[in-house]
Amino acid sequence: MTLTDPSELVGSAIRVEACSRTYETPGGVPIRALDQVSVDFPAGTVTAVCGPSGSGKSTLLHLIGGMDKPDSGLIWADEHQVTAMSSSELVRYRRTVGFVFQSFALLPALTARDNVMLPVLPYRSGKQDLDRAGELLADVGLAGREDAVPSHLSGGQRQRVAIARALMGNPRLLVADEPTGNLDSTTGREIVDLLFALRDTRGLTIVIGTHDESLAARCDRTVRLHDGRIVRPPPTSDS
Ligand SMILES: Nc1ncnc2c1ncn2[C@@H]1O[C@H](COP(=O)(O)OP(=O)(O)O)[C@@H](O)[C@H]1O
Ligand SMILES: [Mg+2]
């Protein structure tokens, strides 16, 4: 795989300390999606956050990605306290995080290359970015498909485009929420293989939300949620 600037491509260590998140609902009954969750995501590891639907996986992923804030508790990315960031600092932090979703979230009218370039379109989009998008598509196994629109790609290929897009900003943390949820099991395994390869070549810290136990079993570490609480704390040794 191509490494643009290896010095930039080092995973962040993420630490979640006693975070709680309650959603207000129109009916007036608040939902405590996370309850005093403490967990570490060591730099360069692939961690599965697993648990049944509604257990709080997506909420935890949004918190560590800076897309949402806890009501209480602290989140650290290396020495930076995400929970103390101003909104402009949070915008910058979010640019160091790549997100991959179950639904792929590609724009149907754009080619694979333009979908990969989406994160940089508001800022700049010169030849360098075009080349970089092409390199990333090659890295995820899509050389030659740069001009295909999503409807001409398989589900697995669409998820590869989404992964390339998530890498466009040189993230240190890659958050994938049910990345194989819309794929058959063989294609899902290939996508997980790709995520592992990216960790190996880029040192990325990867957090995967999943209710698929076979996917979770392949990860370096597993964090289990149930009703917004950690069920079995991950090992705190050198694992
Ligand atoms: N925006 C929201 N407003 C109200 N309730 C929500 C919202 N997002 C999630 N929830 C609720 O919070 C709980 C945890 O949801 P979520 O984090 O999406 O779990 P998971 O990803 O494990 O399915 C669920 O009960 C869900 O219905
Ligand atoms: Mg979810």
mmCIF file of C-alpha atoms and ligand atoms in Angstrom:
data_model
loop_
_atom_site.group_PDB
_atom_site.id
_atom_site.type_symbol
_atom_site.label_atom_id
_atom_site.label_comp_id
_atom_site.label_asym_id
_atom_site.label_seq_id
_atom_site.Cartn_x
_atom_site.Cartn_y
_atom_site.Cartn_z
ATOM 1 C CA MET A 1 0.000 0.000 0.000
ATOM 2 C CA THR A 2 1.089 3.569 -0.632
ATOM 3 C CA LEU A 3 2.224 5.587 2.328
ATOM 4 C CA THR A 4 1.994 9.301 1.667
ATOM 5 C CA ASP A 5 3.723 10.516 4.807
ATOM 6 C CA PRO A 6 4.347 7.744 7.309
ATOM 7 C CA SER A 7 5.235 10.194 10.074
ATOM 8 C CA GLU A 8 1.668 11.483 10.016
ATOM 9 C CA LEU A 9 0.114 8.073 10.036
ATOM 10 C CA VAL A 10 0.315 7.082 13.662
ATOM 11 C CA GLY A 11 -2.777 5.969 15.519
ATOM 12 C CA SER A 12 -4.140 7.909 18.471
ATOM 13 C CA ALA A 13 -4.592 6.333 21.877
ATOM 14 C CA ILE A 14 -8.191 6.994 22.905
ATOM 15 C CA ARG A 15 -9.302 6.962 26.527
ATOM 16 C CA VAL A 16 -12.907 7.150 27.668
ATOM 17 C CA GLU A 17 -13.346 7.927 31.360
ATOM 18 C CA ALA A 18 -16.695 7.434 33.107
ATOM 19 C CA CYS A 19 -18.751 8.756 30.187
ATOM 20 C CA SER A 20 -22.533 8.906 30.325
ATOM 21 C CA ARG A 21 -24.916 10.044 27.608
ATOM 22 C CA THR A 22 -28.653 10.425 28.036
ATOM 23 C CA TYR A 23 -30.961 11.285 25.141
ATOM 24 C CA GLU A 24 -34.031 13.411 25.767
ATOM 25 C CA THR A 25 -37.026 12.070 23.884
ATOM 26 C CA PRO A 26 -40.208 13.818 22.742
ATOM 27 C CA GLY A 27 -42.232 11.533 25.040
ATOM 28 C CA GLY A 28 -40.312 12.888 28.004
ATOM 29 C CA VAL A 29 -38.742 9.609 29.112
ATOM 30 C CA PRO A 30 -34.972 10.044 28.855
ATOM 31 C CA ILE A 31 -32.897 7.172 27.468
ATOM 32 C CA ARG A 32 -29.567 6.517 29.170
ATOM 33 C CA ALA A 33 -27.597 5.237 26.184
ATOM 34 C CA LEU A 34 -24.255 5.116 28.025
ATOM 35 C CA ASP A 35 -23.817 4.785 31.753
ATOM 36 C CA GLN A 36 -20.396 5.473 33.299
ATOM 37 C CA VAL A 37 -18.449 3.834 30.498
ATOM 38 C CA SER A 38 -14.662 3.691 30.910
ATOM 39 C CA VAL A 39 -12.548 2.076 28.225
ATOM 40 C CA ASP A 40 -9.183 2.462 26.502
ATOM 41 C CA PHE A 41 -8.476 2.051 22.792
ATOM 42 C CA PRO A 42 -4.686 1.677 22.582
ATOM 43 C CA ALA A 43 -2.868 3.221 19.607
ATOM 44 C CA GLY A 44 -2.561 0.885 16.649
ATOM 45 C CA THR A 45 -5.062 -1.691 17.868
ATOM 46 C CA VAL A 46 -8.289 -2.931 16.295
ATOM 47 C CA THR A 47 -11.040 -3.065 18.912
ATOM 48 C CA ALA A 48 -14.553 -4.411 18.445
ATOM 49 C CA VAL A 49 -17.278 -2.661 20.398
ATOM 50 C CA CYS A 50 -19.963 -5.304 20.423
ATOM 51 C CA GLY A 51 -23.351 -5.822 21.982
ATOM 52 C CA PRO A 52 -26.976 -6.164 20.926
ATOM 53 C CA SER A 53 -28.922 -3.501 19.081
ATOM 54 C CA GLY A 54 -29.582 -0.533 21.367
ATOM 55 C CA SER A 55 -26.692 -1.311 23.736
ATOM 56 C CA GLY A 56 -24.953 2.009 23.051
ATOM 57 C CA LYS A 57 -22.329 1.070 20.437
ATOM 58 C CA SER A 58 -23.068 3.898 17.987
ATOM 59 C CA THR A 59 -23.331 6.401 20.817
ATOM 60 C CA LEU A 60 -19.859 5.434 22.079
ATOM 61 C CA LEU A 61 -18.427 5.607 18.535
ATOM 62 C CA HIS A 62 -19.907 9.088 18.017
ATOM 63 C CA LEU A 63 -18.378 10.284 21.304
ATOM 64 C CA ILE A 64 -14.850 9.126 20.510
ATOM 65 C CA GLY A 65 -15.135 10.572 17.000
ATOM 66 C CA GLY A 66 -16.106 13.991 18.351
ATOM 67 C CA MET A 67 -19.523 13.860 16.668
ATOM 68 C CA ASP A 68 -21.374 14.042 19.982
ATOM 69 C CA LYS A 69 -20.531 15.018 23.569
ATOM 70 C CA PRO A 70 -21.067 13.051 26.770
ATOM 71 C CA ASP A 71 -23.195 14.577 29.546
ATOM 72 C CA SER A 72 -20.440 13.686 31.983
ATOM 73 C CA GLY A 73 -17.047 12.035 31.811
ATOM 74 C CA LEU A 74 -13.861 12.688 29.859
ATOM 75 C CA ILE A 75 -12.527 11.623 26.465
ATOM 76 C CA TRP A 76 -8.845 11.822 25.595
ATOM 77 C CA ALA A 77 -7.098 11.430 22.251
ATOM 78 C CA ASP A 78 -3.432 11.071 23.169
ATOM 79 C CA GLU A 79 -2.758 14.088 25.412
ATOM 80 C CA HIS A 80 -5.701 16.088 24.036
ATOM 81 C CA GLN A 81 -8.905 16.226 26.027
ATOM 82 C CA VAL A 82 -11.647 15.985 23.403
ATOM 83 C CA THR A 83 -14.325 16.858 25.982
ATOM 84 C CA ALA A 84 -12.611 20.193 26.712
ATOM 85 C CA MET A 85 -12.299 21.296 23.064
ATOM 86 C CA SER A 86 -13.937 24.440 21.708
ATOM 87 C CA SER A 87 -16.145 23.979 18.666
ATOM 88 C CA SER A 88 -13.362 25.040 16.289
ATOM 89 C CA GLU A 89 -10.943 22.617 17.984
ATOM 90 C CA LEU A 90 -13.574 19.892 17.654
ATOM 91 C CA VAL A 91 -13.851 20.579 13.925
ATOM 92 C CA ARG A 92 -10.086 20.098 13.667
ATOM 93 C CA TYR A 93 -10.231 16.954 15.804
ATOM 94 C CA ARG A 94 -12.947 15.438 13.638
ATOM 95 C CA ARG A 95 -10.666 15.844 10.645
ATOM 96 C CA THR A 96 -8.249 13.419 12.316
ATOM 97 C CA VAL A 97 -11.002 10.790 12.490
ATOM 98 C CA GLY A 98 -12.190 8.672 9.566
ATOM 99 C CA PHE A 99 -15.758 7.365 9.693
ATOM 100 C CA VAL A 100 -17.142 4.320 7.896
ATOM 101 C CA PHE A 101 -20.860 3.516 8.078
ATOM 102 C CA GLN A 102 -23.024 0.457 7.477
ATOM 103 C CA SER A 103 -24.869 2.288 4.706
ATOM 104 C CA PHE A 104 -21.616 3.349 2.916
ATOM 105 C CA ALA A 105 -23.037 6.920 2.718
ATOM 106 C CA LEU A 106 -21.758 7.577 -0.805
ATOM 107 C CA LEU A 107 -23.237 10.261 -3.028
ATOM 108 C CA PRO A 108 -24.908 8.358 -5.903
ATOM 109 C CA ALA A 109 -24.224 10.936 -8.623
ATOM 110 C CA LEU A 110 -20.481 11.154 -7.921
ATOM 111 C CA THR A 111 -17.790 8.838 -9.227
ATOM 112 C CA ALA A 112 -15.736 6.733 -6.833
ATOM 113 C CA ARG A 113 -12.907 9.262 -7.120
ATOM 114 C CA ASP A 114 -15.143 12.241 -6.372
ATOM 115 C CA ASN A 115 -16.696 10.434 -3.416
ATOM 116 C CA VAL A 116 -13.193 9.875 -2.015
ATOM 117 C CA MET A 117 -12.413 13.564 -2.540
ATOM 118 C CA LEU A 118 -15.552 14.759 -0.714
ATOM 119 C CA PRO A 119 -13.753 15.506 2.585
ATOM 120 C CA VAL A 120 -11.354 17.948 0.890
ATOM 121 C CA LEU A 121 -13.728 19.531 -1.638
ATOM 122 C CA PRO A 122 -14.678 22.418 0.675
ATOM 123 C CA TYR A 123 -11.004 23.305 1.229
ATOM 124 C CA ARG A 124 -9.070 22.623 -1.930
ATOM 125 C CA SER A 125 -9.110 20.093 -4.692
ATOM 126 C CA GLY A 126 -6.062 20.351 -6.837
ATOM 127 C CA LYS A 127 -4.144 17.793 -8.823
ATOM 128 C CA GLN A 128 -2.508 16.568 -5.629
ATOM 129 C CA ASP A 129 -5.882 15.592 -4.178
ATOM 130 C CA LEU A 130 -6.954 13.922 -7.404
ATOM 131 C CA ASP A 131 -3.774 11.856 -7.371
ATOM 132 C CA ARG A 132 -4.166 11.040 -3.717
ATOM 133 C CA ALA A 133 -7.780 9.886 -4.218
ATOM 134 C CA GLY A 134 -6.539 7.623 -7.021
ATOM 135 C CA GLU A 135 -3.792 6.202 -4.806
ATOM 136 C CA LEU A 136 -6.241 5.528 -1.990
ATOM 137 C CA LEU A 137 -8.628 3.769 -4.366
ATOM 138 C CA ALA A 138 -5.717 1.599 -5.493
ATOM 139 C CA ASP A 139 -4.832 0.933 -1.836
ATOM 140 C CA VAL A 140 -8.322 -0.418 -1.181
ATOM 141 C CA GLY A 141 -8.247 -2.600 -4.307
ATOM 142 C CA LEU A 142 -10.212 -0.405 -6.724
ATOM 143 C CA ALA A 143 -7.572 0.610 -9.273
ATOM 144 C CA GLY A 144 -9.330 1.100 -12.605
ATOM 145 C CA ARG A 145 -12.758 1.805 -11.049
ATOM 146 C CA GLU A 146 -12.123 5.498 -10.290
ATOM 147 C CA ASP A 147 -14.804 6.714 -12.701
ATOM 148 C CA ALA A 148 -17.515 4.250 -11.693
ATOM 149 C CA VAL A 149 -20.579 5.605 -9.910
ATOM 150 C CA PRO A 150 -21.802 3.681 -6.843
ATOM 151 C CA SER A 151 -24.665 1.978 -8.693
ATOM 152 C CA HIS A 152 -22.087 0.274 -10.906
ATOM 153 C CA LEU A 153 -20.155 -1.090 -7.923
ATOM 154 C CA SER A 154 -20.907 -4.073 -5.685
ATOM 155 C CA GLY A 155 -21.645 -3.590 -1.978
ATOM 156 C CA GLY A 156 -18.114 -4.565 -1.026
ATOM 157 C CA GLN A 157 -16.669 -2.183 -3.604
ATOM 158 C CA ARG A 158 -18.878 0.631 -2.281
ATOM 159 C CA GLN A 159 -17.608 0.023 1.214
ATOM 160 C CA ARG A 160 -14.045 0.132 -0.146
ATOM 161 C CA VAL A 161 -14.775 3.560 -1.644
ATOM 162 C CA ALA A 162 -16.135 4.673 1.738
ATOM 163 C CA ILE A 163 -12.963 3.418 3.442
ATOM 164 C CA ALA A 164 -10.773 5.264 0.939
ATOM 165 C CA ARG A 165 -12.814 8.414 1.626
ATOM 166 C CA ALA A 166 -12.302 7.938 5.370
ATOM 167 C CA LEU A 167 -8.531 7.844 4.750
ATOM 168 C CA MET A 168 -8.467 11.026 2.665
ATOM 169 C CA GLY A 169 -7.721 13.241 5.670
ATOM 170 C CA ASN A 170 -4.877 11.008 6.949
ATOM 171 C CA PRO A 171 -6.823 10.000 10.060
ATOM 172 C CA ARG A 172 -5.230 8.677 13.208
ATOM 173 C CA LEU A 173 -8.454 7.016 14.310
ATOM 174 C CA LEU A 174 -10.781 5.050 12.063
ATOM 175 C CA VAL A 175 -14.283 4.482 13.425
ATOM 176 C CA ALA A 176 -16.400 1.913 11.587
ATOM 177 C CA ASP A 177 -20.033 1.491 12.672
ATOM 178 C CA GLU A 178 -21.350 -1.916 11.538
ATOM 179 C CA PRO A 179 -19.118 -1.780 8.420
ATOM 180 C CA THR A 180 -20.180 -5.264 7.303
ATOM 181 C CA GLY A 181 -23.858 -4.958 8.222
ATOM 182 C CA ASN A 182 -25.012 -4.649 4.591
ATOM 183 C CA LEU A 183 -22.609 -7.243 3.163
ATOM 184 C CA ASP A 184 -22.666 -11.024 2.785
ATOM 185 C CA SER A 185 -20.291 -12.869 5.096
ATOM 186 C CA THR A 186 -17.510 -13.460 2.541
ATOM 187 C CA THR A 187 -17.496 -9.820 1.440
ATOM 188 C CA GLY A 188 -17.697 -8.731 5.076
ATOM 189 C CA ARG A 189 -14.587 -10.785 5.870
ATOM 190 C CA GLU A 190 -12.743 -9.153 2.991
ATOM 191 C CA ILE A 191 -13.634 -5.703 4.319
ATOM 192 C CA VAL A 192 -12.343 -6.654 7.778
ATOM 193 C CA ASP A 193 -9.151 -8.016 6.154
ATOM 194 C CA LEU A 194 -8.746 -4.610 4.507
ATOM 195 C CA LEU A 195 -9.187 -2.789 7.827
ATOM 196 C CA PHE A 196 -6.504 -5.007 9.379
ATOM 197 C CA ALA A 197 -4.160 -4.320 6.461
ATOM 198 C CA LEU A 198 -4.681 -0.581 6.973
ATOM 199 C CA ARG A 199 -3.840 -0.917 10.638
ATOM 200 C CA ASP A 200 -0.670 -2.816 9.719
ATOM 201 C CA THR A 201 0.539 -0.358 7.072
ATOM 202 C CA ARG A 202 -0.586 2.896 8.713
ATOM 203 C CA GLY A 203 -0.552 2.157 12.430
ATOM 204 C CA LEU A 204 -4.172 3.318 12.596
ATOM 205 C CA THR A 205 -6.223 2.907 15.728
ATOM 206 C CA ILE A 206 -9.446 1.256 14.584
ATOM 207 C CA VAL A 207 -12.705 0.924 16.501
ATOM 208 C CA ILE A 208 -15.410 -1.245 14.941
ATOM 209 C CA GLY A 209 -18.979 -1.255 16.254
ATOM 210 C CA THR A 210 -20.623 -4.587 15.491
ATOM 211 C CA HIS A 211 -23.188 -7.079 16.704
ATOM 212 C CA ASP A 212 -21.434 -9.777 14.651
ATOM 213 C CA GLU A 213 -19.598 -12.042 17.090
ATOM 214 C CA SER A 214 -17.462 -13.657 14.387
ATOM 215 C CA LEU A 215 -16.190 -10.223 13.333
ATOM 216 C CA ALA A 216 -15.562 -9.290 16.975
ATOM 217 C CA ALA A 217 -13.599 -12.510 17.532
ATOM 218 C CA ARG A 218 -11.123 -11.498 14.823
ATOM 219 C CA CYS A 219 -10.283 -8.148 16.421
ATOM 220 C CA ASP A 220 -7.322 -7.601 18.768
ATOM 221 C CA ARG A 221 -9.647 -6.680 21.598
ATOM 222 C CA THR A 222 -13.342 -6.800 22.372
ATOM 223 C CA VAL A 223 -15.345 -4.360 24.456
ATOM 224 C CA ARG A 224 -18.834 -5.556 25.275
ATOM 225 C CA LEU A 225 -21.770 -3.251 25.954
ATOM 226 C CA HIS A 226 -25.164 -4.093 27.368
ATOM 227 C CA ASP A 227 -27.771 -1.451 28.202
ATOM 228 C CA GLY A 228 -25.127 1.237 27.992
ATOM 229 C CA ARG A 229 -22.668 -0.408 30.369
ATOM 230 C CA ILE A 230 -19.439 -2.283 29.819
ATOM 231 C CA VAL A 231 -20.134 -5.947 30.479
ATOM 232 C CA ARG A 232 -16.652 -7.383 30.537
ATOM 233 C CA PRO A 233 -13.825 -4.907 30.860
ATOM 234 C CA PRO A 234 -11.027 -5.396 28.354
ATOM 235 C CA PRO A 235 -7.730 -6.704 29.689
ATOM 236 C CA THR A 236 -5.607 -3.872 31.048
ATOM 237 C CA SER A 237 -2.278 -5.681 30.522
ATOM 238 C CA ASP A 238 -0.077 -5.280 27.430
ATOM 239 C CA SER A 239 -2.620 -6.852 25.111
HETATM 240 N N1 LIG B 1 -30.730 10.508 18.846
HETATM 241 C C1 LIG B 1 -31.324 9.695 19.716
HETATM 242 N N2 LIG B 1 -32.427 10.099 20.396
HETATM 243 C C2 LIG B 1 -33.023 9.291 21.288
HETATM 244 N N3 LIG B 1 -32.602 8.050 21.604
HETATM 245 C C3 LIG B 1 -31.516 7.594 20.949
HETATM 246 C C4 LIG B 1 -30.821 8.377 19.974
HETATM 247 N N4 LIG B 1 -29.766 7.653 19.510
HETATM 248 C C5 LIG B 1 -29.800 6.473 20.154
HETATM 249 N N5 LIG B 1 -30.843 6.423 21.023
HETATM 250 C C6 LIG B 1 -31.174 5.326 21.938
HETATM 251 O O1 LIG B 1 -30.018 5.091 22.736
HETATM 252 C C7 LIG B 1 -29.829 3.698 22.927
HETATM 253 C C8 LIG B 1 -28.465 3.304 22.374
HETATM 254 O O2 LIG B 1 -28.482 3.496 20.962
HETATM 255 P P1 LIG B 1 -27.227 3.214 20.021
HETATM 256 O O3 LIG B 1 -26.038 3.885 20.612
HETATM 257 O O4 LIG B 1 -27.625 3.573 18.656
HETATM 258 O O5 LIG B 1 -27.044 1.625 20.184
HETATM 259 P P2 LIG B 1 -26.473 0.534 19.164
HETATM 260 O O6 LIG B 1 -25.570 1.219 18.210
HETATM 261 O O7 LIG B 1 -25.780 -0.445 20.064
HETATM 262 O O8 LIG B 1 -27.655 -0.092 18.486
HETATM 263 C C9 LIG B 1 -30.984 3.002 22.237
HETATM 264 O O9 LIG B 1 -31.985 2.782 23.211
HETATM 265 C C10 LIG B 1 -31.436 4.020 21.219
HETATM 266 O O10 LIG B 1 -32.805 3.868 20.928
HETATM 267 MG MG MG B 2 -25.592 1.277 16.170
#
